[in-house]
CSV table of C-alpha atoms in Angstrom, one decimal:
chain,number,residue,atom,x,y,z
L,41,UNK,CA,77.8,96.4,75.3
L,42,UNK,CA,81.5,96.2,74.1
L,43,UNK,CA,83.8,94.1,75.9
L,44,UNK,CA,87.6,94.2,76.1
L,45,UNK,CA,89.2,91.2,77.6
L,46,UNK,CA,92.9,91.0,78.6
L,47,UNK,CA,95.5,88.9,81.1
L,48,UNK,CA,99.1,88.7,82.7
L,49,UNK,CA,98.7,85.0,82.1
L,50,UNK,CA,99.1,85.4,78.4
L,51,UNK,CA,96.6,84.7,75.3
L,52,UNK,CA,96.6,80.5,75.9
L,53,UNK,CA,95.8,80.8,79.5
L,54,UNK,CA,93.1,79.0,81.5
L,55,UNK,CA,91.8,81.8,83.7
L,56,UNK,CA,91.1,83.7,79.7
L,57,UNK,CA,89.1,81.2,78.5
L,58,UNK,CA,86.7,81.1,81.8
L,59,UNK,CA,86.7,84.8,81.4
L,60,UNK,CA,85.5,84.5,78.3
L,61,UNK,CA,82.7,82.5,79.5
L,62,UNK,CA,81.6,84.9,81.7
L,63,UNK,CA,81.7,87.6,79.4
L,64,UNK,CA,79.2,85.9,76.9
L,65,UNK,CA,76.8,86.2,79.5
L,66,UNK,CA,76.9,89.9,79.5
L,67,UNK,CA,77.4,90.4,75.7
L,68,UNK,CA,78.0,88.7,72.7
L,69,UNK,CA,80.5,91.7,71.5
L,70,UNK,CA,83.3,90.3,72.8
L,71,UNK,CA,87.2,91.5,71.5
L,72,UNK,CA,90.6,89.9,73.0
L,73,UNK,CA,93.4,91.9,73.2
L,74,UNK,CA,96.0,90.1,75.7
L,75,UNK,CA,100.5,89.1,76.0
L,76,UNK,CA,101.0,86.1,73.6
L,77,UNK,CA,103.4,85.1,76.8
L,78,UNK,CA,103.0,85.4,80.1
L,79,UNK,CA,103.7,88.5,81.8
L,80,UNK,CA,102.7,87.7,85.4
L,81,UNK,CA,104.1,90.4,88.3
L,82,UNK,CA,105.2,92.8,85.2
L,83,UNK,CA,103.0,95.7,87.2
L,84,UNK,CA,102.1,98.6,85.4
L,85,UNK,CA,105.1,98.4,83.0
L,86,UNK,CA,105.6,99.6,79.6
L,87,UNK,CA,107.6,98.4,76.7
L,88,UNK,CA,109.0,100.9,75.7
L,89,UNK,CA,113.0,99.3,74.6
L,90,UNK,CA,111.9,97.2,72.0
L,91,UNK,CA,109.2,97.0,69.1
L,92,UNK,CA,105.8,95.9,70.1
L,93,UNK,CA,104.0,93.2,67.9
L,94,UNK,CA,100.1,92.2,67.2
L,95,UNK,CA,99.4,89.2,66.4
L,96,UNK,CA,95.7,88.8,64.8
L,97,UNK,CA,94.0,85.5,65.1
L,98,UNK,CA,90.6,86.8,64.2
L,99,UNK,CA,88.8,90.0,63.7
L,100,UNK,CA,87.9,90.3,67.5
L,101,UNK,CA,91.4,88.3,69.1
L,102,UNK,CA,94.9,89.8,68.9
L,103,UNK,CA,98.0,88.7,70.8
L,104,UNK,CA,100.2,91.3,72.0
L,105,UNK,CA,104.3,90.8,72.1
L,106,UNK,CA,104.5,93.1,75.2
L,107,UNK,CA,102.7,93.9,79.1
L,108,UNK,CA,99.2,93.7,80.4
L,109,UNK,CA,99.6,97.5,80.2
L,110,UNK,CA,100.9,97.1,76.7
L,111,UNK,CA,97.8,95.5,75.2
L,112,UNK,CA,95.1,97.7,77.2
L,113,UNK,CA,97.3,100.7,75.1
L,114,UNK,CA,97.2,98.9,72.0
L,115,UNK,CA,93.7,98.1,72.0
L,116,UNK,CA,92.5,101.7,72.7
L,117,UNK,CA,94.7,103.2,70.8
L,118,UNK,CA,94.9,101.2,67.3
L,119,UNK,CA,92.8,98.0,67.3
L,120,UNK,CA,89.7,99.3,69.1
L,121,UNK,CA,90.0,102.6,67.9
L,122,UNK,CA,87.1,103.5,66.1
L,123,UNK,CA,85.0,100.9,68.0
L,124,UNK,CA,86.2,101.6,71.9
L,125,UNK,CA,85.0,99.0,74.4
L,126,UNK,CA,82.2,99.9,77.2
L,127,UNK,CA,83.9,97.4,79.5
L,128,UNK,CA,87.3,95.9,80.5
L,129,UNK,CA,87.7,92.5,82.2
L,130,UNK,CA,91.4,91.6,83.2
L,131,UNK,CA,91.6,88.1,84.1
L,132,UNK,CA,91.2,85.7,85.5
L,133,UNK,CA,94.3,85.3,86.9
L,134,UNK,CA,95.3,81.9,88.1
L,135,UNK,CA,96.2,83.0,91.6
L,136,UNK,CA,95.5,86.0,94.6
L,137,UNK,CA,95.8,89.7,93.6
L,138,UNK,CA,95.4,90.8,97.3
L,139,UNK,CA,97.3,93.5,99.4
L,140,UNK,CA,100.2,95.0,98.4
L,141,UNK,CA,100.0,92.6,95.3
L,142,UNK,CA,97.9,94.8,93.7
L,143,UNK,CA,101.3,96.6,92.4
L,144,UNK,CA,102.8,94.1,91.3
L,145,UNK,CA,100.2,92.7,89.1
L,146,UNK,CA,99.7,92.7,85.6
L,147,UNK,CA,96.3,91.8,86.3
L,148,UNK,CA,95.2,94.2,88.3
L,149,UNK,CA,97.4,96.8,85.8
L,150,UNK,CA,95.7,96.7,83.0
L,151,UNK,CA,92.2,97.7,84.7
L,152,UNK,CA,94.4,100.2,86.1
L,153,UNK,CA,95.4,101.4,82.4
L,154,UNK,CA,91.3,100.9,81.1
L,155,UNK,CA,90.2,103.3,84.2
L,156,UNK,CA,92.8,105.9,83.2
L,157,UNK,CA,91.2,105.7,79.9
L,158,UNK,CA,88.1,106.6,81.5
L,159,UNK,CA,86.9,102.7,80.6
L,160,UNK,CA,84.7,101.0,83.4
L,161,UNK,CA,87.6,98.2,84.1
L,162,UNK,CA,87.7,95.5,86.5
L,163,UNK,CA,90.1,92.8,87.4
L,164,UNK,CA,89.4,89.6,88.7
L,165,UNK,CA,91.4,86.6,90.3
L,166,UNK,CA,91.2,83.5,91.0
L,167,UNK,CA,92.7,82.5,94.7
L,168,UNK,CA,94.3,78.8,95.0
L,169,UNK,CA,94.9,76.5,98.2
L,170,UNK,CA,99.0,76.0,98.0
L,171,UNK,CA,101.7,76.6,95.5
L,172,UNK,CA,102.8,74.5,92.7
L,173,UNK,CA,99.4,73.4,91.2
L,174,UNK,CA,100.6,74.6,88.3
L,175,UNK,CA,97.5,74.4,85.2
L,176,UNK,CA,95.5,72.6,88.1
L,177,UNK,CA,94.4,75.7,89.5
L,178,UNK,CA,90.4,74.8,89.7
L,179,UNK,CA,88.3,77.8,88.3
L,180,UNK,CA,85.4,77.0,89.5
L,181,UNK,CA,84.2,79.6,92.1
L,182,UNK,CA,85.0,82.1,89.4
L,183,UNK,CA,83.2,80.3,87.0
L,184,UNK,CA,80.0,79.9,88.9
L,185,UNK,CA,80.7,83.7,90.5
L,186,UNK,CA,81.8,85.8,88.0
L,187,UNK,CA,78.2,87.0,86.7
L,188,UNK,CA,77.1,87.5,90.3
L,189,UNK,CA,79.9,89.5,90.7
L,190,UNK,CA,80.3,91.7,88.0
L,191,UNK,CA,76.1,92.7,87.2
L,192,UNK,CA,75.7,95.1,89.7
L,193,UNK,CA,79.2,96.2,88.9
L,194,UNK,CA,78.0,97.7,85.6
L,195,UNK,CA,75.8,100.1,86.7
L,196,UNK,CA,77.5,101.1,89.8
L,197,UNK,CA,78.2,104.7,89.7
L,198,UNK,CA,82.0,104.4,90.3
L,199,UNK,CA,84.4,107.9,91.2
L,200,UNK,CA,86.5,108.6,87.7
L,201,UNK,CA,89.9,106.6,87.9
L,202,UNK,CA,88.4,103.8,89.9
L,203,UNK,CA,88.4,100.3,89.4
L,204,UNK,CA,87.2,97.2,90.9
L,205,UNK,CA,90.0,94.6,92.1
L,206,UNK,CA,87.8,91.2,93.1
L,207,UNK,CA,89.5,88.0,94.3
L,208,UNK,CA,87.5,84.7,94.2
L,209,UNK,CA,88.1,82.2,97.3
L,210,UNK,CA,90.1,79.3,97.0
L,211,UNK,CA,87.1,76.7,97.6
L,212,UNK,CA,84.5,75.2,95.7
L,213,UNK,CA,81.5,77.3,94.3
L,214,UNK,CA,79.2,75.8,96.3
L,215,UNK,CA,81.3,76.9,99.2
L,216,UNK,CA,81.1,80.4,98.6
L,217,UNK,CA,79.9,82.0,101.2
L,218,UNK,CA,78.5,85.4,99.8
L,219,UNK,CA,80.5,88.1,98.2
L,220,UNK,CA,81.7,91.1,100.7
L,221,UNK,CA,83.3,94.5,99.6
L,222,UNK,CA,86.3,95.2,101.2
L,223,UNK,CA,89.7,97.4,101.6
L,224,UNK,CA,92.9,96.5,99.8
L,225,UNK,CA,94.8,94.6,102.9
L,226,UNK,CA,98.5,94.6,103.5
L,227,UNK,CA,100.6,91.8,104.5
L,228,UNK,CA,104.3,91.5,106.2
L,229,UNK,CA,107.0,92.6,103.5
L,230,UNK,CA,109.2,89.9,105.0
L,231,UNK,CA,107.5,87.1,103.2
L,232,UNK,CA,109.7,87.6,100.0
L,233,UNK,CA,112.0,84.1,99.5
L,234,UNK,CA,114.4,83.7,97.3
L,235,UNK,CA,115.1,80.3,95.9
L,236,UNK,CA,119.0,80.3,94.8
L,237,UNK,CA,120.9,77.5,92.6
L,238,UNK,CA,123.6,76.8,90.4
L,239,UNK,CA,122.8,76.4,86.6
L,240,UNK,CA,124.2,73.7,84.1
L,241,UNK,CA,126.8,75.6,83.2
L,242,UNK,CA,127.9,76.6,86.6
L,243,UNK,CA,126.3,80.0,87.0
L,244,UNK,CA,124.6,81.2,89.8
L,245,UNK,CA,120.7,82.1,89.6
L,246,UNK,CA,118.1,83.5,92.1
L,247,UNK,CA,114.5,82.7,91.6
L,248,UNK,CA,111.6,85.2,93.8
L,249,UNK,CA,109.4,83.2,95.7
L,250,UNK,CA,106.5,83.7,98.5
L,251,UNK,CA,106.9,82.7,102.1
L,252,UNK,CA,104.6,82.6,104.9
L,253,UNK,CA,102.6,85.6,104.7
L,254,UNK,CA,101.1,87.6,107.8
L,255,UNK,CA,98.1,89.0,107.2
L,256,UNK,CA,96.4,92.1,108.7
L,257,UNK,CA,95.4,91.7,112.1
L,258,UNK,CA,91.8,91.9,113.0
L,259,UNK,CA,90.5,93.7,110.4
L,260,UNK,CA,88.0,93.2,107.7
L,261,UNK,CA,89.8,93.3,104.0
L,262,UNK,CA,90.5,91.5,101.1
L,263,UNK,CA,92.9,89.4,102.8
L,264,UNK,CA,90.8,88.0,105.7
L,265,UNK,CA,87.5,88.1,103.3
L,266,UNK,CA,88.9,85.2,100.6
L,267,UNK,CA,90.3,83.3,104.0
L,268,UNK,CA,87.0,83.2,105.3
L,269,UNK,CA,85.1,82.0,101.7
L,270,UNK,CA,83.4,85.1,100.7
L,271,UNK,CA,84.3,86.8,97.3
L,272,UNK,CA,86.3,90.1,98.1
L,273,UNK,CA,85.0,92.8,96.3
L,274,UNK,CA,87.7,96.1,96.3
L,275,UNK,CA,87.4,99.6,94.9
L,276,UNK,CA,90.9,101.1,94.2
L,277,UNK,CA,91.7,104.6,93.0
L,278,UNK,CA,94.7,105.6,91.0
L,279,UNK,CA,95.4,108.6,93.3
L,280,UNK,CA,98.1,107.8,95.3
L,281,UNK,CA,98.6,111.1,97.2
L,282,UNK,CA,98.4,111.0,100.7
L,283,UNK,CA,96.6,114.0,101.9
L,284,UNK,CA,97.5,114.1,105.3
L,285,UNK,CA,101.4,114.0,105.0
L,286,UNK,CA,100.7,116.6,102.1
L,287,UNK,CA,99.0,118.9,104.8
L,288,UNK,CA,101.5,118.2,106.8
L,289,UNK,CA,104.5,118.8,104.5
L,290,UNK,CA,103.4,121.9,103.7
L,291,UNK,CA,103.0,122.7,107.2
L,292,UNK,CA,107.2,122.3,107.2
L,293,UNK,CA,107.5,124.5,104.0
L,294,UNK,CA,105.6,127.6,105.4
């Protein structure tokens, strides 16, 4: 089995090299094709305004001058070409990819790109405890998890255009509780903060931020699952057409 891995967090980051780790237990054909920088929150973005660059550090590990998106594209399309990967891991990322995040991330974004391929592709983050650890971020539920998680995955027989979004609880292995699969949650939009300051040189600058969030009320997602120490397991789909309002917009139209 062929693996691709790829990141938001960039080529250097912590959560790749535990996601290689966990990949050598699955294979020993193992290609990395991630951002040389960091490209966390850069969704499922393209660029397409400047030139894109590889750079090669092996035969099996290139570093990509662009998105998460970016490198799934250049790895199917040029480096992997005439060898295309059975799998794609994106991860891990240091931090949630739950809810609404899900757009947002680069993380989950690149398994979107390897499912539009028609590439079995899963993401897979790390959850911490409170902002500001930084490169503290432990790893270790994800370490001791990630196999457990993603064997039955393999065979699963998933619907075309799907992947797998799982999220790893912010507590020690041994306090994993059990892995559940879940729906995508959805928290309260009004938890955006914005830091604001004044540079050295006396110009303004805003900086995004996350508040407080409010999490779905009584219900069983990916949000409550990592809260209560199991590993949230979440199909998504890249159709984003809501049937009903379809039906009923066409309703208005006849």
């Amino acid at each position: 089995m062929r693996i691709l891995l790829t990141n938001d967090d960039g080529i250097n980051a912590s959560g790749l090299k535990v996601l290689e780790a966990i990949a050598a237990t699955l294979s020993d054909d193992i290609w990395v094709v991630a951002p040389s920088e960091e490209q966390s929150g850069a969704g499922h973005s393209l660029t397409l305004t400047r030139p894109v660059r590889v750079r090669t550090y092996n035969d099996r590990r290139f570093a990509v001058t662009g998105t998460p998106t970016d490198s799934v594209m250049m790895a199917l399309a040029r480096i992997m070409k005439d060898n295309p990967p059975d799998l794609i891991l994106s991860g891990v990322n240091r931090g949630a990819n739950l809810g609404e995040d899900v757009t947002y991330s680069g993380t989950v974004s690149a398994a979107m790109e390897g499912a539009l391929a028609g590439v079995r592709s899963i993401a897979l983050s790390q959850v911490y405890a409170r902002e500001g650890m930084a490169d503290s971020v432990p790893f270790g539920a994800a370490q001791a998890w990630g196999e457990k998680v993603l064997r039955p995955l393999l065979a699963a027989p998933l619907a075309p255009r799907t992947l797998v979004n799982v999220n790893f609880p912010a507590v020690p292995a041994e306090a994993v509780k059990g892995i559940r699969v879940v729906a995508q949650g959805l928290r309260d939009y009004g938890r955006t903060h914005i830091v604001s300051g004044v540079d050295p040189r006396g110009f303004p600058y805003h900086w995004f931020a996350l508040g407080p969030a409010i999490e779905t009320p009584a219900h069983a997602t990916d949000l409550e699952a990592v809260a209560e120490g199991y590993v949230a397991v979440t199909p998504l789909h890249l159709d984003l057409t809501h049937y009903r309002s379809m039906e009923m917009l066409g309703a208005a139209y006849a």
